[in-house]
mmCIF file of C-alpha atoms in Angstrom:
data_model
loop_
_atom_site.group_PDB
_atom_site.id
_atom_site.type_symbol
_atom_site.label_atom_id
_atom_site.label_comp_id
_atom_site.label_asym_id
_atom_site.label_seq_id
_atom_site.Cartn_x
_atom_site.Cartn_y
_atom_site.Cartn_z
ATOM 1 C CA MET A 139 0.000 0.000 0.000
ATOM 2 C CA LYS A 140 1.385 3.330 -1.027
ATOM 3 C CA SER A 141 1.033 6.149 1.471
ATOM 4 C CA SER A 142 1.979 9.775 1.105
ATOM 5 C CA THR A 143 2.370 12.878 3.213
ATOM 6 C CA THR A 144 3.160 16.454 2.329
ATOM 7 C CA HIS A 145 6.035 18.558 3.657
ATOM 8 C CA GLN A 146 5.840 22.292 3.065
ATOM 9 C CA GLY A 147 8.349 24.783 4.360
ATOM 10 C CA VAL A 148 10.579 27.699 3.613
ATOM 11 C CA LYS A 149 14.299 28.020 3.382
ATOM 12 C CA ILE A 150 15.700 28.596 6.844
ATOM 13 C CA ASN A 151 18.576 30.625 5.468
ATOM 14 C CA GLN A 152 16.075 32.950 3.774
ATOM 15 C CA LEU A 153 14.304 33.520 7.068
ATOM 16 C CA VAL A 154 17.588 34.285 8.784
ATOM 17 C CA LEU A 155 18.709 36.637 6.010
ATOM 18 C CA ARG A 156 15.395 38.498 6.002
ATOM 19 C CA GLY A 157 15.473 38.869 9.762
ATOM 20 C CA PHE A 158 19.080 40.012 9.616
ATOM 21 C CA GLY A 159 18.179 42.500 6.874
ATOM 22 C CA ILE A 160 15.396 43.989 9.004
ATOM 23 C CA VAL A 161 17.751 44.298 11.957
ATOM 24 C CA VAL A 162 20.380 46.012 9.791
ATOM 25 C CA ILE A 163 17.816 48.476 8.405
ATOM 26 C CA LEU A 164 16.476 49.303 11.868
ATOM 27 C CA THR A 165 20.016 49.679 13.206
ATOM 28 C CA GLY A 166 20.837 52.054 10.340
ATOM 29 C CA ILE A 167 17.751 54.155 11.049
ATOM 30 C CA ALA A 168 18.606 54.263 14.748
ATOM 31 C CA THR A 169 22.205 55.253 13.958
ATOM 32 C CA VAL A 170 21.184 58.075 11.602
ATOM 33 C CA THR A 171 18.629 59.336 14.112
ATOM 34 C CA ALA A 172 21.194 59.166 16.906
ATOM 35 C CA GLN A 173 23.675 61.181 14.840
ATOM 36 C CA PHE A 174 21.009 63.783 14.046
ATOM 37 C CA THR A 175 19.904 64.106 17.666
ATOM 38 C CA THR A 176 23.518 64.280 18.831
ATOM 39 C CA ARG A 177 24.289 67.144 16.434
ATOM 40 C CA THR A 178 21.051 68.917 17.329
ATOM 41 C CA LEU A 179 21.653 68.466 21.049
ATOM 42 C CA SER A 180 25.229 69.710 20.675
ATOM 43 C CA GLU A 181 23.973 72.806 18.825
ATOM 44 C CA SER A 182 21.300 73.414 21.467
ATOM 45 C CA ASN A 183 23.866 73.134 24.255
ATOM 46 C CA ARG A 184 26.156 75.523 22.396
ATOM 47 C CA TRP A 185 23.392 78.122 22.247
ATOM 48 C CA ILE A 186 22.562 77.566 25.910
ATOM 49 C CA ALA A 187 26.199 78.208 26.833
ATOM 50 C CA HIS A 188 26.168 81.255 24.537
ATOM 51 C CA THR A 189 23.095 82.659 26.298
ATOM 52 C CA TYR A 190 24.665 82.151 29.721
ATOM 53 C CA LYS A 191 27.703 84.076 28.498
ATOM 54 C CA VAL A 192 25.547 86.962 27.232
ATOM 55 C CA ILE A 193 23.756 87.180 30.586
ATOM 56 C CA ALA A 194 27.087 87.133 32.415
ATOM 57 C CA GLU A 195 28.443 89.914 30.178
ATOM 58 C CA LEU A 196 25.339 92.061 30.700
ATOM 59 C CA ARG A 197 25.572 91.717 34.473
ATOM 60 C CA GLY A 198 29.291 92.379 34.294
ATOM 61 C CA LEU A 199 28.611 95.546 32.312
ATOM 62 C CA GLU A 200 26.159 96.767 34.946
ATOM 63 C CA LYS A 201 28.695 96.048 37.688
ATOM 64 C CA THR A 202 31.367 98.008 35.809
ATOM 65 C CA LEU A 203 29.074 101.034 35.543
ATOM 66 C CA VAL A 204 28.218 100.766 39.240
ATOM 67 C CA ASP A 205 31.937 100.563 40.067
ATOM 68 C CA ALA A 206 32.549 103.738 38.073
ATOM 69 C CA GLU A 207 29.852 105.552 40.053
ATOM 70 C CA THR A 208 31.224 104.140 43.325
ATOM 71 C CA GLY A 209 34.666 105.511 42.527
ATOM 72 C CA GLN A 210 33.208 108.942 41.754
ATOM 73 C CA ARG A 211 31.262 109.040 45.015
ATOM 74 C CA GLY A 212 34.261 107.943 47.047
ATOM 75 C CA PHE A 213 36.383 110.712 45.539
ATOM 76 C CA ILE A 214 33.681 113.355 46.053
ATOM 77 C CA TYR A 215 33.261 112.378 49.729
ATOM 78 C CA THR A 216 36.969 112.066 50.566
ATOM 79 C CA ASN A 217 38.835 114.064 47.916
ATOM 80 C CA GLN A 218 41.333 111.186 47.941
ATOM 81 C CA PRO A 219 42.557 110.089 44.443
ATOM 82 C CA ARG A 220 42.863 106.448 45.502
ATOM 83 C CA TYR A 221 39.082 106.208 45.630
ATOM 84 C CA LEU A 222 39.019 106.791 41.873
ATOM 85 C CA GLU A 223 40.563 103.358 41.187
ATOM 86 C CA PRO A 224 37.187 101.658 40.426
ATOM 87 C CA TYR A 225 36.290 104.589 38.166
ATOM 88 C CA ASP A 226 39.593 104.390 36.264
ATOM 89 C CA ALA A 227 39.323 100.619 35.925
ATOM 90 C CA ALA A 228 35.799 100.978 34.533
ATOM 91 C CA LEU A 229 36.967 103.437 31.891
ATOM 92 C CA GLU A 230 39.555 100.898 30.709
ATOM 93 C CA THR A 231 37.126 97.986 30.345
ATOM 94 C CA LEU A 232 33.831 99.527 29.220
ATOM 95 C CA ASP A 233 34.688 99.782 25.517
ATOM 96 C CA GLU A 234 35.840 96.164 25.476
ATOM 97 C CA SER A 235 32.679 95.045 27.272
ATOM 98 C CA PHE A 236 30.416 96.753 24.755
ATOM 99 C CA SER A 237 32.422 95.352 21.831
ATOM 100 C CA GLU A 238 32.232 91.812 23.230
ATOM 101 C CA LEU A 239 28.480 92.084 23.754
ATOM 102 C CA LYS A 240 27.916 93.370 20.218
ATOM 103 C CA ILE A 241 29.659 90.279 18.875
ATOM 104 C CA LEU A 242 27.690 87.930 21.120
ATOM 105 C CA ILE A 243 24.266 89.345 20.233
ATOM 106 C CA ALA A 244 24.998 90.050 16.564
ATOM 107 C CA ASP A 245 22.267 87.535 15.637
ATOM 108 C CA ASN A 246 19.601 89.489 17.558
ATOM 109 C CA PRO A 247 18.820 92.936 16.046
ATOM 110 C CA GLU A 248 16.425 93.891 18.857
ATOM 111 C CA GLN A 249 19.043 93.246 21.516
ATOM 112 C CA LEU A 250 21.579 95.227 19.501
ATOM 113 C CA GLU A 251 19.218 98.217 19.505
ATOM 114 C CA ARG A 252 18.844 97.992 23.277
ATOM 115 C CA LEU A 253 22.606 97.731 23.691
ATOM 116 C CA ASP A 254 23.106 100.846 21.556
ATOM 117 C CA LEU A 255 20.698 102.671 23.865
ATOM 118 C CA VAL A 256 22.612 101.433 26.924
ATOM 119 C CA GLU A 257 25.883 102.553 25.367
ATOM 120 C CA ASN A 258 24.459 106.016 24.699
ATOM 121 C CA LEU A 259 23.234 106.249 28.298
ATOM 122 C CA ALA A 260 26.627 105.018 29.518
ATOM 123 C CA ASP A 261 28.399 107.767 27.555
ATOM 124 C CA GLN A 262 26.139 110.358 29.190
ATOM 125 C CA LYS A 263 26.700 108.807 32.602
ATOM 126 C CA LEU A 264 30.493 108.809 32.157
ATOM 127 C CA GLU A 265 30.331 112.438 31.052
ATOM 128 C CA GLU A 266 28.376 113.290 34.211
ATOM 129 C CA LEU A 267 30.891 111.407 36.362
ATOM 130 C CA ALA A 268 33.844 113.097 34.680
ATOM 131 C CA THR A 269 32.261 116.530 35.185
ATOM 132 C CA THR A 270 31.664 116.019 38.911
ATOM 133 C CA ILE A 271 35.204 114.701 39.384
ATOM 134 C CA SER A 272 36.645 117.669 37.500
ATOM 135 C CA LEU A 273 34.600 120.168 39.553
ATOM 136 C CA LYS A 274 35.728 118.477 42.756
ATOM 137 C CA ARG A 275 39.356 118.682 41.721
ATOM 138 C CA GLN A 276 38.918 122.401 40.982
ATOM 139 C CA GLY A 277 37.512 122.910 44.451
ATOM 140 C CA GLN A 278 34.058 123.931 43.183
ATOM 141 C CA GLU A 279 32.185 122.226 45.979
ATOM 142 C CA GLN A 280 28.836 123.931 45.408
ATOM 143 C CA ALA A 281 28.844 123.238 41.673
ATOM 144 C CA THR A 282 29.738 119.623 42.391
ATOM 145 C CA LEU A 283 26.919 119.328 44.932
ATOM 146 C CA ASP A 284 24.431 121.001 42.617
ATOM 147 C CA LEU A 285 25.237 118.545 39.805
ATOM 148 C CA VAL A 286 24.921 115.557 42.131
ATOM 149 C CA LEU A 287 21.623 116.833 43.558
ATOM 150 C CA SER A 288 20.221 117.408 40.068
ATOM 151 C CA ASP A 289 19.658 113.618 39.987
ATOM 152 C CA LEU A 290 20.950 113.491 36.397
ATOM 153 C CA GLY A 291 23.375 110.691 37.257
ATOM 154 C CA LYS A 292 20.714 108.838 39.234
ATOM 155 C CA GLU A 293 18.260 108.981 36.332
ATOM 156 C CA LEU A 294 20.862 107.856 33.821
ATOM 157 C CA MET A 295 21.853 104.933 36.017
ATOM 158 C CA GLY A 296 18.214 103.985 36.522
ATOM 159 C CA ASP A 297 17.565 104.035 32.763
ATOM 160 C CA MET A 298 20.625 101.886 32.103
ATOM 161 C CA ARG A 299 19.633 99.366 34.745
ATOM 162 C CA LYS A 300 16.147 99.165 33.278
ATOM 163 C CA GLN A 301 17.457 98.493 29.783
ATOM 164 C CA LEU A 302 19.988 95.961 31.019
ATOM 165 C CA ALA A 303 17.306 94.190 33.070
ATOM 166 C CA GLU A 304 15.112 93.941 29.961
ATOM 167 C CA MET A 305 18.022 92.517 27.983
ATOM 168 C CA VAL A 306 18.734 89.942 30.698
ATOM 169 C CA ALA A 307 15.029 88.998 30.818
ATOM 170 C CA ILE A 308 14.997 88.414 27.053
ATOM 171 C CA GLU A 309 18.132 86.268 27.281
ATOM 172 C CA GLN A 310 16.597 84.264 30.128
ATOM 173 C CA GLN A 311 13.517 83.672 27.979
ATOM 174 C CA LEU A 312 15.755 82.474 25.152
ATOM 175 C CA LEU A 313 17.567 80.296 27.651
ATOM 176 C CA ALA A 314 14.306 78.679 28.751
ATOM 177 C CA GLU A 315 13.248 78.068 25.125
ATOM 178 C CA ARG A 316 16.616 76.577 24.231
ATOM 179 C CA GLY A 317 16.542 74.422 27.346
ATOM 180 C CA GLN A 318 13.120 73.097 26.357
ATOM 181 C CA SER A 319 14.362 72.433 22.829
ATOM 182 C CA ALA A 320 17.335 70.501 24.180
ATOM 183 C CA ALA A 321 15.013 68.511 26.453
ATOM 184 C CA ARG A 322 12.768 67.613 23.492
ATOM 185 C CA VAL A 323 15.752 66.464 21.451
ATOM 186 C CA GLN A 324 17.000 64.367 24.372
ATOM 187 C CA ALA A 325 13.541 62.841 24.799
ATOM 188 C CA LEU A 326 13.451 61.998 21.065
ATOM 189 C CA ALA A 327 16.882 60.392 21.301
ATOM 190 C CA ASN A 328 15.746 58.261 24.255
ATOM 191 C CA LEU A 329 12.529 57.281 22.456
ATOM 192 C CA VAL A 330 14.376 56.233 19.300
ATOM 193 C CA HIS A 331 16.909 54.288 21.348
ATOM 194 C CA TRP A 332 14.313 52.277 23.245
ATOM 195 C CA LEU A 333 12.003 51.787 20.247
ATOM 196 C CA SER A 334 14.929 50.489 18.208
ATOM 197 C CA PHE A 335 15.909 48.134 21.024
ATOM 198 C CA ILE A 336 12.367 46.821 21.401
ATOM 199 C CA ILE A 337 11.766 46.380 17.655
ATOM 200 C CA ILE A 338 15.148 44.744 17.003
ATOM 201 C CA SER A 339 14.643 42.421 19.957
ATOM 202 C CA GLY A 340 11.131 41.607 18.752
ATOM 203 C CA VAL A 341 12.334 40.830 15.224
ATOM 204 C CA ALA A 342 15.136 38.629 16.561
ATOM 205 C CA ILE A 343 12.702 36.716 18.797
ATOM 206 C CA LEU A 344 10.135 36.354 15.984
ATOM 207 C CA VAL A 345 12.718 35.065 13.507
ATOM 208 C CA SER A 346 14.017 32.641 16.129
ATOM 209 C CA ILE A 347 10.516 31.293 16.775
ATOM 210 C CA ILE A 348 9.760 30.885 13.050
ATOM 211 C CA VAL A 349 13.093 29.145 12.426
ATOM 212 C CA MET A 350 12.591 26.820 15.381
ATOM 213 C CA ARG A 351 9.073 25.881 14.235
ATOM 214 C CA ALA A 352 10.237 25.343 10.643
ATOM 215 C CA LEU A 353 13.064 23.142 11.877
ATOM 216 C CA GLN A 354 10.691 21.230 14.125
ATOM 217 C CA ARG A 355 8.238 20.551 11.249
ATOM 218 C CA SER A 356 11.015 19.527 8.888
ATOM 219 C CA LEU A 357 12.651 17.249 11.421
ATOM 220 C CA GLN A 358 9.315 15.615 12.283
ATOM 221 C CA THR A 359 8.697 14.890 8.603
ATOM 222 C CA ALA A 360 12.208 13.500 8.162
ATOM 223 C CA PHE A 361 11.733 11.332 11.266
ATOM 224 C CA ARG A 362 8.484 9.894 9.896
ATOM 225 C CA VAL A 363 10.120 9.030 6.580
ATOM 226 C CA ALA A 364 13.084 7.420 8.338
ATOM 227 C CA GLU A 365 10.739 5.477 10.651
ATOM 228 C CA ARG A 366 8.779 4.028 7.689
ATOM 229 C CA LEU A 367 11.945 3.076 5.924
ATOM 230 C CA ALA A 368 13.147 1.358 9.080
ATOM 231 C CA GLU A 369 9.864 -0.590 9.155
ATOM 232 C CA GLY A 370 10.461 -1.723 5.576
ATOM 233 C CA ASP A 371 7.830 0.527 4.010
ATOM 234 C CA PHE A 372 9.658 1.598 0.872
ATOM 235 C CA THR A 373 6.458 2.718 -0.857
ATOM 236 C CA ALA A 374 5.733 5.608 1.524
ATOM 237 C CA THR A 375 6.279 8.970 -0.123
ATOM 238 C CA THR A 376 6.275 12.497 1.141
ATOM 239 C CA GLU A 377 5.487 15.344 -1.198
ATOM 240 C CA VAL A 378 8.171 17.884 -0.458
ATOM 241 C CA HIS A 379 7.676 21.533 -1.388
ATOM 242 C CA SER A 380 10.478 22.819 0.793
ATOM 243 C CA THR A 381 13.854 23.608 -0.706
ATOM 244 C CA ASP A 382 15.663 23.875 2.587
ATOM 245 C CA GLU A 383 18.413 21.508 3.645
ATOM 246 C CA ILE A 384 16.089 19.131 5.469
ATOM 247 C CA GLY A 385 13.791 19.002 2.435
ATOM 248 C CA LYS A 386 16.759 17.921 0.357
ATOM 249 C CA VAL A 387 17.566 15.194 2.873
ATOM 250 C CA ILE A 388 13.971 13.903 2.716
ATOM 251 C CA ASN A 389 14.110 13.774 -1.082
ATOM 252 C CA LYS A 390 17.386 11.846 -0.925
ATOM 253 C CA MET A 391 15.867 9.389 1.540
ATOM 254 C CA GLN A 392 12.830 8.888 -0.697
ATOM 255 C CA HIS A 393 15.009 8.383 -3.732
ATOM 256 C CA THR A 394 16.987 5.742 -1.859
ATOM 257 C CA ALA A 395 13.738 4.068 -0.770
ATOM 258 C CA GLN A 396 12.459 3.976 -4.355
ATOM 259 C CA ARG A 397 15.690 2.328 -5.531
ATOM 260 C CA LEU A 398 15.448 -0.238 -2.748
ATOM 261 C CA ALA A 399 11.791 -0.898 -3.609
ATOM 262 C CA GLY A 400 12.796 -1.460 -7.228
ATOM 263 C CA LEU A 401 15.524 -3.871 -6.238
ATOM 264 C CA ILE A 402 13.274 -5.803 -3.912
ATOM 265 C CA GLY A 403 10.372 -5.813 -6.380
#
């Protein structure tokens, strides 16, 4: 009696290659995304550091102007030249401070306009300070007192502080926005990293399961053929549609069985 079974399957090496191809593609996407997020994050951090530097320069500029006024007041009160040291030091650094700030905020026209206003106010303030110092040196006490009591210097300093405070507030807003942007980029990088890990792991597990099941089916079919041959049933055939290695083995076994059947018959 001739019996037959059917063995269907797929090439195991094709499954492995396809799974490997998917892993490679996903790894490439993850790598490109990681490079993009790294560059973006680096740029965001650079701008954050830049903003911190601008804020530090603005506060340093305000301190320099305050030091100049402090030196003037000390000289007016004491008539001692040594008290002019903060004033003299401020005169030496102010131009450099304004130049540095103009370079740092060159990308922000609105901030440049505010800085020009601060510089104009600073020139007026320095002129007022120089005038009071000169009057004091000439011994014109009343004229010196009248100029101080006119509140011109106080108003100029107040206007400068207001403008500088507005500039610092704008930079702090930019800092917050850039910090949020950096946080979003970091979150995207983390998401891509974990999604890639999960998908790659899932593909590897799925391919492993499919390969194991295909191997199990093929081996079971081969075992059945071998068992029938061992029992002397050389007429049993298995229709093999698989071209994998085990399918080839089954075909060889069946071919051998057919030859034996012919010899015996």
